[in-house]
C-alpha cells in the first residue's frame, strides 16, 4: 500500500467518465485512479456543496452561507472565486462551470459520485424487496452501505456540511436497519445479534435497533436477554428523555412474554422464502431405463400432490418398504424427479445408511440440510431438538421435498420430517414403518414378469431379446424378478456382445443348486450378487473383494490404489469397470462406494476367496499406511519442525503431497470420516500403533470440534484395543488424544483421567511423544480448572521432555502454556517473556503463519493484554485469528474472539467487546463445552453493563452462574458478586 486513496471498487465503472468523487467519507476526487488535489478544508467544502446539488447552480451568496453561515469573512466572495478557480484547473472547465453569478458541476458520468451510486443501489434494493427477492435486496444494500468510508464529509467545515452530515448519517442508519430487518426475515438472527449489540451501544436512543435486537435474541433462543433489552431501553428513555418506549417496542415485549409463535419464524413474503435464498437440488440422477411400477408411481405421485392441494394438511409422507435390491431408491428418486415442479423451493436428499452398522445421526443430517437451505454454520444450534425446530422454521412457507433414503427406523426419521404444510417427505427403508404416524405406507415387492422383462430388454437391447424371448424370461425368473438382480445380470450380458441370452440363461441354470432359494427374501440378493461376481475378470474380482473390506462410507481413487497395490491410473480404470457392472457406484468424481448389501457380500467373498488371509491384512495395512503418510504430511505443513513425526511408525505406502496448506487441509477434512473409520477398524485388526499415530497426525479433526465425536470414538477404540493386547506405547498415545478431545469438548474431569493414564503409560513404554504431550495436556486442564501450581508443574515436566527429545516446537508450546500460568498468577512481565521465547522458536523453523505460530501469538496476545500493551496485543490476536479461521479451527477461532472481547474490555471499548463476545458465542455453538460458553457470557455481561444494558448483563451473568455452579467451577464466586441482589432474588 502506498497510502494513496483509490477509487472505491464498489462504484468504479470502467465505461463511465474518468472523473470520480466521494462525499460519503473524506471529500476526494480522482481522474481514472489517480487522486486530484481537493485543496484546503474550505475548498473541499465548496466542492462538496456543488456535488451535493447534483448539477444545479449554486449562487455565490448560497456558497458563502454554506461555508461560513452568518459570520462570513470580509473577503468571502473573493475566497469563493479563488476556490472555484483552483477546482476548475484540477477538474477542467467543462466540469466546473460558471453561470448566472454562481457555479455548478456538470458533465459527470454515470456513477461518478459515490452518493449517487448509493442512491441507485438503494432504489434497486427497494425494487428487489418489493418483488420478494430478499437475497438480491440484501446483497445490493450491503454494496450501498459499503460505499460509506468513515464520517461523511470528514473534516469539512461549515453549516451546510454539518447539516448534510446529519442527513446522510440518518439515511445510512435507515439503510442499515432495513438490511438488518431483512437479515432477520431470512433467519440470520444469530449473526445479527453481534452487529445489533454494537449498534445499540453506538445509538442507544434508536428504538428500531433495540426492537431488532430483541427479535434477534428471541429467535436465537435467548428470551430472557430479549426481555432485558426492553427493560434497559425503558429505563434509558425514562432517564434521558422522560418518555416510555414506543408502542411497537411494547407490543414486541408482550409477544415475547406470551411466546407468540409468530415471532419464532421469519415473516418474509411468500414470494421469497424467508429462511434462505438457496434452493437445494440434491436428488440423485434418475435412471434412464426406469421401467414399470406404474401403479406405485401413480400412488406416490398422488400422495405428493396432496401436499399442495389439500388445505390444512400438515405434510405428505410416504414410506416405501422392501427387501434390499427391490428398487426402493430407484422408484423414490424417479417419483421425486417427476414431482419437482410441485416443490419449487428445493429438494433435499440423504442416504441415512440405515442398513449398515453406522447409521447417520439425525443431528448430522439436520446440520447438512440447514446448510443446504442457506443457514450459516454459526446459526446452527447444537442439540437435536433445536436443530429440528430450526429446520421446521426454515421450511415454513416453503415448498420442499425431502427424500430420506435407506432409513433405519422411524426414530431416525422423525426429526428429519418437514412438518410444514406444502412440504413432503419420501422415505425408503427395509422395515415397514408402522410407527411413523400419518405416513402413507407402501410395500414394494419384486417386479411382475412383464416389468422384469421390460427392464432386462432396455438394458440388453430389443434386438437381442426379441429373438430369445423364452431365454430372457428364464433369466429374469432366475433373478427372482428382483430389479437389482436383473440389472446386474443384464449389465453382464450387455458388456459381452458375443454372448446370447441363452448362454446367460444356461449359466444360471448350471448354478441352480446354489440358487435354489433365489426367491426367498434377502437370499435373493446374495445369489444375485453371486451371478455378477462370477462373471468378473480376475483383477476385477480381486478389487471387488478387497475394496469391500474398508469401513469408510466411500473411498477415493488414491486410497483404493493403496488397497489394491496398483498405480492410480490402473485403479481408476478398474473401478470404472466395476461401476459398469453395477457392483460399484460412483459417489462423486474420483470417489466410489458400495451399496450396503453389496459391501457385505464383497466382504464375504474376501473371507471365502482371498487366499491366503494375509492378503486381506496386507490390503488394510496399505490403506492405513496411505492415510497415515498423507495425514503426517498435512501435520508437517501445519506444524513444521515437530519431531513427533520422527516417532511415528514407518509406512510402506506413500501418501499424497500437496502444493499448499489449503489443499492439505481440504484433503484432511474431506477424508475425515474415512480416515477415522480406518483408524477404528485398524485397532481391531492388531494395528494399534499405526492407528494411534494416525490419530495424532489427524489431531486437527478433533481440535476443530467438527469431528470431535467420531474422533473420540476412534481414540477410545484404539486405546481399548491396545489395553487388551498389552501395548502401552499405542495405548499411551491414544489416551493422549482422548484426553485432548475431551478437553476440547469441555469434559475436563474425563480429560484429566485420560491424561494421567496416558502419562503413566508413556513413562512405562519410554515413549517420548506421550511423555511430552500428556503432561502438556494435563497442564492445560489444570490451568482451566484454576489449579495453577499443578499446571506449572505439568508444563515444566512437558518442557523437560520436549527438550530431551530435541522437539523445539514442542518446547515452544510448553513455554507459551507456561506464559499463561504466569499470567494467571500475576507474573505478567515473565508471561510476556515466555510467550515471546516460544514465538522466537516457532519463527526459527517456519515461514508464514502456521497453526503453531498462531497458538504462540494467542498466548502472547493474552500476556500483552494484561500488561496494558493493547495495540500490540490486538495485533497478535488478530494475526492468530486469521490463521485459526483459515485452518478451520472453530474452537481456537471462537476463543480468540473471546480474548479480543477481553482486550477491548480492558481498553475501555465495551461496545467492541460486546460485539466480539457475541461473535465468539456464535462460533462456539456446539463446541468447546459449557465452561467456555460461561466465560464468554461473563465477559459479555461486563461489556453490556458498561454500555448501559444492565438488565441484559444480569441475564448473561445468571446464565453463566448456573453453568459454573453445575460444573462446580470456582468462577461461580466471581460471577455471583456481579449479580445484583434483586436479580438473585
Tab-separated table of N, CA and C in Angstrom, residues 219-320:
chain	number	residue	atom	x	y	z
A	219	UNK	N	-35.189	-15.027	18.673
A	219	UNK	CA	-35.100	-16.105	17.681
A	219	UNK	C	-33.846	-16.948	17.845
A	220	UNK	N	-32.877	-16.449	18.609
A	220	UNK	CA	-31.675	-17.222	18.900
A	220	UNK	C	-31.838	-18.050	20.166
A	221	UNK	N	-33.048	-18.094	20.713
A	221	UNK	CA	-33.295	-18.865	21.914
A	221	UNK	C	-32.900	-18.174	23.199
A	222	UNK	N	-32.753	-16.847	23.166
A	222	UNK	CA	-32.292	-16.080	24.331
A	222	UNK	C	-33.412	-15.126	24.775
A	223	UNK	N	-34.515	-15.710	25.204
A	223	UNK	CA	-35.717	-14.946	25.540
A	223	UNK	C	-35.466	-13.986	26.696
A	224	UNK	N	-34.764	-14.460	27.730
A	224	UNK	CA	-34.531	-13.599	28.901
A	224	UNK	C	-33.723	-12.366	28.507
A	225	UNK	N	-32.729	-12.525	27.657
A	225	UNK	CA	-31.950	-11.375	27.203
A	225	UNK	C	-32.804	-10.427	26.368
A	226	UNK	N	-33.689	-10.973	25.562
A	226	UNK	CA	-34.557	-10.130	24.745
A	226	UNK	C	-35.425	-9.238	25.635
A	227	UNK	N	-35.976	-9.820	26.686
A	227	UNK	CA	-36.799	-9.035	27.614
A	227	UNK	C	-35.947	-8.033	28.388
A	228	UNK	N	-34.705	-8.418	28.670
A	228	UNK	CA	-33.808	-7.495	29.373
A	228	UNK	C	-33.490	-6.280	28.516
A	229	UNK	N	-33.399	-6.461	27.213
A	229	UNK	CA	-33.173	-5.315	26.324
A	229	UNK	C	-34.314	-4.317	26.463
A	230	UNK	N	-35.537	-4.812	26.551
A	230	UNK	CA	-36.683	-3.908	26.722
A	230	UNK	C	-36.569	-3.143	28.038
A	231	UNK	N	-36.210	-3.870	29.114
A	231	UNK	CA	-36.088	-3.204	30.422
A	231	UNK	C	-35.005	-2.134	30.381
A	232	UNK	N	-33.868	-2.457	29.753
A	232	UNK	CA	-32.804	-1.461	29.629
A	232	UNK	C	-33.273	-0.242	28.837
A	233	UNK	N	-34.005	-0.503	27.757
A	233	UNK	CA	-34.481	0.586	26.897
A	233	UNK	C	-35.465	1.481	27.647
A	234	UNK	N	-36.381	0.863	28.363
A	234	UNK	CA	-37.386	1.650	29.106
A	234	UNK	C	-36.707	2.534	30.145
A	235	UNK	N	-35.727	1.990	30.874
A	235	UNK	CA	-35.034	2.786	31.884
A	235	UNK	C	-34.259	3.926	31.231
A	236	UNK	N	-33.573	3.652	30.114
A	236	UNK	CA	-32.773	4.677	29.452
A	236	UNK	C	-33.653	5.812	28.942
A	237	UNK	N	-34.762	5.469	28.302
A	237	UNK	CA	-35.651	6.513	27.768
A	237	UNK	C	-36.235	7.368	28.890
A	238	UNK	N	-36.565	6.716	30.000
A	238	UNK	CA	-37.115	7.476	31.130
A	238	UNK	C	-36.066	8.420	31.714
A	239	UNK	N	-34.828	7.922	31.840
A	239	UNK	CA	-33.770	8.740	32.434
A	239	UNK	C	-33.346	9.873	31.510
A	240	UNK	N	-33.232	9.612	30.210
A	240	UNK	CA	-32.690	10.592	29.277
A	240	UNK	C	-33.743	11.541	28.723
A	241	UNK	N	-34.930	10.981	28.416
A	241	UNK	CA	-35.944	11.789	27.723
A	241	UNK	C	-37.243	11.930	28.496
A	242	UNK	N	-37.385	11.149	29.553
A	242	UNK	CA	-38.623	11.207	30.324
A	242	UNK	C	-39.819	10.654	29.575
A	243	UNK	N	-39.600	9.675	28.700
A	243	UNK	CA	-40.694	9.091	27.920
A	243	UNK	C	-40.655	7.576	28.046
A	244	UNK	N	-41.750	6.919	27.634
A	244	UNK	CA	-41.830	5.463	27.588
A	244	UNK	C	-41.450	4.964	26.204
A	245	UNK	N	-41.113	3.684	26.075
A	245	UNK	CA	-40.853	3.125	24.737
A	245	UNK	C	-42.079	3.280	23.847
A	246	UNK	N	-41.825	3.337	22.555
A	246	UNK	CA	-42.934	3.491	21.613
A	246	UNK	C	-43.774	2.220	21.572
A	247	UNK	N	-44.939	2.332	20.973
A	247	UNK	CA	-45.912	1.245	21.016
A	247	UNK	C	-45.377	-0.051	20.413
A	248	UNK	N	-44.621	0.050	19.319
A	248	UNK	CA	-44.119	-1.154	18.663
A	248	UNK	C	-43.204	-1.965	19.558
A	249	UNK	N	-42.389	-1.265	20.341
A	249	UNK	CA	-41.476	-1.948	21.248
A	249	UNK	C	-42.244	-2.615	22.384
A	250	UNK	N	-43.261	-1.934	22.897
A	250	UNK	CA	-44.094	-2.514	23.959
A	250	UNK	C	-44.806	-3.770	23.460
A	251	UNK	N	-45.330	-3.673	22.254
A	251	UNK	CA	-46.044	-4.813	21.690
A	251	UNK	C	-45.119	-6.021	21.524
A	252	UNK	N	-43.875	-5.769	21.080
A	252	UNK	CA	-42.923	-6.862	20.909
A	252	UNK	C	-42.611	-7.504	22.258
A	253	UNK	N	-42.482	-6.675	23.295
A	253	UNK	CA	-42.221	-7.241	24.617
A	253	UNK	C	-43.352	-8.173	25.047
A	254	UNK	N	-44.577	-7.759	24.828
A	254	UNK	CA	-45.723	-8.596	25.199
A	254	UNK	C	-45.754	-9.893	24.397
A	255	UNK	N	-45.444	-9.796	23.140
A	255	UNK	CA	-45.446	-11.005	22.300
A	255	UNK	C	-44.358	-11.986	22.742
A	256	UNK	N	-43.214	-11.446	23.177
A	256	UNK	CA	-42.157	-12.323	23.689
A	256	UNK	C	-42.586	-12.971	24.991
A	257	UNK	N	-43.209	-12.196	25.873
A	257	UNK	CA	-43.695	-12.746	27.138
A	257	UNK	C	-44.701	-13.869	26.911
A	258	UNK	N	-45.505	-13.718	25.875
A	258	UNK	CA	-46.531	-14.714	25.566
A	258	UNK	C	-46.009	-15.833	24.667
A	259	UNK	N	-44.722	-15.772	24.312
A	259	UNK	CA	-44.125	-16.758	23.399
A	259	UNK	C	-44.953	-16.891	22.126
A	260	UNK	N	-45.286	-15.752	21.563
A	260	UNK	CA	-46.093	-15.713	20.344
A	260	UNK	C	-45.421	-16.551	19.249
A	261	UNK	N	-46.094	-17.596	18.737
A	261	UNK	CA	-45.474	-18.436	17.692
A	261	UNK	C	-45.078	-17.646	16.453
A	262	UNK	N	-45.768	-16.531	16.211
A	262	UNK	CA	-45.445	-15.739	15.030
A	262	UNK	C	-44.068	-15.109	15.083
A	263	UNK	N	-43.494	-15.001	16.298
A	263	UNK	CA	-42.153	-14.419	16.418
A	263	UNK	C	-41.060	-15.436	16.151
A	264	UNK	N	-41.384	-16.699	16.290
A	264	UNK	CA	-40.360	-17.739	16.205
A	264	UNK	C	-39.939	-18.050	14.792
A	265	UNK	N	-40.577	-17.460	13.837
A	265	UNK	CA	-40.243	-17.774	12.455
A	265	UNK	C	-40.178	-16.487	11.648
A	266	UNK	N	-39.332	-16.431	10.633
A	266	UNK	CA	-39.228	-15.231	9.810
A	266	UNK	C	-40.546	-14.889	9.149
A	267	UNK	N	-40.734	-13.610	8.890
A	267	UNK	CA	-42.006	-13.128	8.342
A	267	UNK	C	-41.863	-12.637	6.917
A	268	UNK	N	-41.011	-13.297	6.142
A	268	UNK	CA	-40.815	-12.857	4.768
A	268	UNK	C	-42.050	-13.131	3.930
A	269	UNK	N	-42.278	-12.369	2.868
A	269	UNK	CA	-43.416	-12.617	1.995
A	269	UNK	C	-43.295	-13.972	1.324
A	270	UNK	N	-44.418	-14.537	0.960
A	270	UNK	CA	-44.440	-15.880	0.390
A	270	UNK	C	-43.634	-15.978	-0.885
A	271	UNK	N	-43.485	-14.872	-1.589
A	271	UNK	CA	-42.768	-14.921	-2.864
A	271	UNK	C	-41.304	-15.268	-2.680
A	272	UNK	N	-40.763	-15.001	-1.478
A	272	UNK	CA	-39.361	-15.314	-1.222
A	272	UNK	C	-39.258	-15.993	0.127
A	273	UNK	N	-38.965	-17.287	0.181
A	273	UNK	CA	-38.877	-17.975	1.464
A	273	UNK	C	-37.910	-17.252	2.389
A	274	UNK	N	-38.376	-17.023	3.600
A	274	UNK	CA	-37.602	-16.185	4.498
A	274	UNK	C	-36.344	-16.849	4.997
A	275	UNK	N	-36.356	-18.201	5.086
A	275	UNK	CA	-35.246	-18.850	5.747
A	275	UNK	C	-33.956	-18.743	4.971
A	276	UNK	N	-34.014	-18.762	3.659
A	276	UNK	CA	-32.776	-18.738	2.897
A	276	UNK	C	-33.071	-18.530	1.434
A	277	UNK	N	-32.132	-17.929	0.733
A	277	UNK	CA	-32.319	-17.756	-0.701
A	277	UNK	C	-31.964	-19.008	-1.493
A	278	UNK	N	-31.349	-19.997	-0.812
A	278	UNK	CA	-30.865	-21.169	-1.526
A	278	UNK	C	-32.008	-22.120	-1.828
A	279	UNK	N	-32.015	-22.668	-3.031
A	279	UNK	CA	-32.990	-23.693	-3.419
A	279	UNK	C	-32.224	-24.966	-3.732
A	280	UNK	N	-32.068	-25.849	-2.755
A	280	UNK	CA	-31.249	-27.048	-2.981
A	280	UNK	C	-31.872	-27.962	-4.031
A	281	UNK	N	-31.031	-28.621	-4.776
A	281	UNK	CA	-31.468	-29.602	-5.775
A	281	UNK	C	-30.575	-30.822	-5.612
A	282	UNK	N	-30.834	-31.625	-4.581
A	282	UNK	CA	-29.924	-32.683	-4.170
A	282	UNK	C	-30.307	-34.063	-4.665
A	283	UNK	N	-31.399	-34.181	-5.407
A	283	UNK	CA	-31.828	-35.511	-5.833
A	283	UNK	C	-30.760	-36.172	-6.694
A	284	UNK	N	-30.475	-37.448	-6.437
A	284	UNK	CA	-29.571	-38.167	-7.342
A	284	UNK	C	-30.197	-38.254	-8.733
A	285	UNK	N	-29.371	-38.518	-9.709
A	285	UNK	CA	-29.890	-38.649	-11.075
A	285	UNK	C	-30.799	-39.865	-11.168
A	286	UNK	N	-31.894	-39.717	-11.887
A	286	UNK	CA	-32.789	-40.846	-12.100
A	286	UNK	C	-32.235	-41.722	-13.215
A	287	UNK	N	-32.533	-43.004	-13.142
A	287	UNK	CA	-32.023	-43.911	-14.178
A	287	UNK	C	-32.814	-43.696	-15.462
A	288	UNK	N	-32.107	-43.755	-16.580
A	288	UNK	CA	-32.772	-43.510	-17.875
A	288	UNK	C	-33.636	-44.688	-18.305
A	289	UNK	N	-33.363	-45.866	-17.730
A	289	UNK	CA	-34.117	-47.051	-18.151
A	289	UNK	C	-35.144	-47.477	-17.102
A	290	UNK	N	-35.665	-46.499	-16.353
A	290	UNK	CA	-36.698	-46.837	-15.366
A	290	UNK	C	-37.859	-47.541	-16.057
A	291	UNK	N	-38.312	-48.602	-15.422
A	291	UNK	CA	-39.306	-49.461	-16.067
A	291	UNK	C	-40.381	-49.860	-15.084
A	292	UNK	N	-41.632	-49.899	-15.573
A	292	UNK	CA	-42.731	-50.460	-14.806
A	292	UNK	C	-43.092	-49.638	-13.587
A	293	UNK	N	-43.611	-50.347	-12.592
A	293	UNK	CA	-44.033	-49.735	-11.324
A	293	UNK	C	-45.062	-48.636	-11.530
A	294	UNK	N	-45.857	-48.741	-12.589
A	294	UNK	CA	-46.787	-47.659	-12.939
A	294	UNK	C	-47.760	-47.376	-11.807
A	295	UNK	N	-48.300	-48.419	-11.183
A	295	UNK	CA	-49.288	-48.197	-10.122
A	295	UNK	C	-48.653	-47.523	-8.916
A	296	UNK	N	-47.408	-47.931	-8.597
A	296	UNK	CA	-46.728	-47.315	-7.460
A	296	UNK	C	-46.371	-45.859	-7.764
A	297	UNK	N	-45.920	-45.604	-8.992
A	297	UNK	CA	-45.601	-44.226	-9.381
A	297	UNK	C	-46.831	-43.340	-9.231
A	298	UNK	N	-47.987	-43.829	-9.695
A	298	UNK	CA	-49.217	-43.043	-9.609
A	298	UNK	C	-49.629	-42.832	-8.157
A	299	UNK	N	-49.545	-43.902	-7.365
A	299	UNK	CA	-49.945	-43.819	-5.959
A	299	UNK	C	-49.094	-42.804	-5.198
A	300	UNK	N	-47.790	-42.885	-5.378
A	300	UNK	CA	-46.893	-41.964	-4.674
A	300	UNK	C	-47.043	-40.543	-5.192
A	301	UNK	N	-47.211	-40.392	-6.481
A	301	UNK	CA	-47.390	-39.057	-7.056
A	301	UNK	C	-48.651	-38.404	-6.510
A	302	UNK	N	-49.702	-39.181	-6.336
A	302	UNK	CA	-50.947	-38.642	-5.780
A	302	UNK	C	-50.739	-38.156	-4.346
A	303	UNK	N	-49.970	-38.922	-3.571
A	303	UNK	CA	-49.730	-38.514	-2.186
A	303	UNK	C	-48.921	-37.216	-2.149
A	304	UNK	N	-47.893	-37.116	-2.997
A	304	UNK	CA	-47.096	-35.895	-3.031
A	304	UNK	C	-47.925	-34.706	-3.505
A	305	UNK	N	-48.802	-34.965	-4.472
A	305	UNK	CA	-49.653	-33.882	-4.968
A	305	UNK	C	-50.560	-33.348	-3.881
A	306	UNK	N	-50.930	-34.218	-2.925
A	306	UNK	CA	-51.813	-33.774	-1.852
A	306	UNK	C	-51.156	-32.737	-0.966
A	307	UNK	N	-49.835	-32.698	-0.998
A	307	UNK	CA	-49.137	-31.694	-0.185
A	307	UNK	C	-49.479	-30.291	-0.629
A	308	UNK	N	-49.813	-30.127	-1.912
A	308	UNK	CA	-50.126	-28.794	-2.412
A	308	UNK	C	-51.618	-28.556	-2.554
A	309	UNK	N	-52.389	-29.646	-2.655
A	309	UNK	CA	-53.812	-29.443	-2.944
A	309	UNK	C	-54.695	-29.521	-1.722
A	310	UNK	N	-54.281	-30.246	-0.689
A	310	UNK	CA	-55.142	-30.423	0.481
A	310	UNK	C	-54.942	-29.282	1.467
A	311	UNK	N	-55.928	-28.447	1.606
A	311	UNK	CA	-55.849	-27.337	2.555
A	311	UNK	C	-55.789	-27.885	3.970
A	312	UNK	N	-54.845	-27.393	4.734
A	312	UNK	CA	-54.735	-27.785	6.123
A	312	UNK	C	-53.922	-29.036	6.362
A	313	UNK	N	-53.556	-29.765	5.322
A	313	UNK	CA	-52.734	-30.947	5.523
A	313	UNK	C	-51.331	-30.503	5.934
A	314	UNK	N	-50.816	-31.066	7.023
A	314	UNK	CA	-49.536	-30.603	7.525
A	314	UNK	C	-48.423	-30.925	6.544
A	315	UNK	N	-48.339	-32.180	6.125
A	315	UNK	CA	-47.346	-32.565	5.133
A	315	UNK	C	-47.725	-33.932	4.608
A	316	UNK	N	-47.135	-34.285	3.506
A	316	UNK	CA	-47.356	-35.598	2.918
A	316	UNK	C	-46.127	-36.450	3.169
A	317	UNK	N	-46.336	-37.651	3.721
A	317	UNK	CA	-45.229	-38.563	3.992
A	317	UNK	C	-45.564	-39.920	3.395
A	318	UNK	N	-44.667	-40.444	2.576
A	318	UNK	CA	-44.799	-41.793	2.051
A	318	UNK	C	-43.577	-42.589	2.462
A	319	UNK	N	-43.801	-43.795	2.976
A	319	UNK	CA	-42.706	-44.657	3.408
A	319	UNK	C	-42.741	-45.939	2.595
A	320	UNK	N	-41.666	-46.158	1.816
A	320	UNK	CA	-41.555	-47.353	0.989
A	320	UNK	C	-40.726	-48.388	1.730
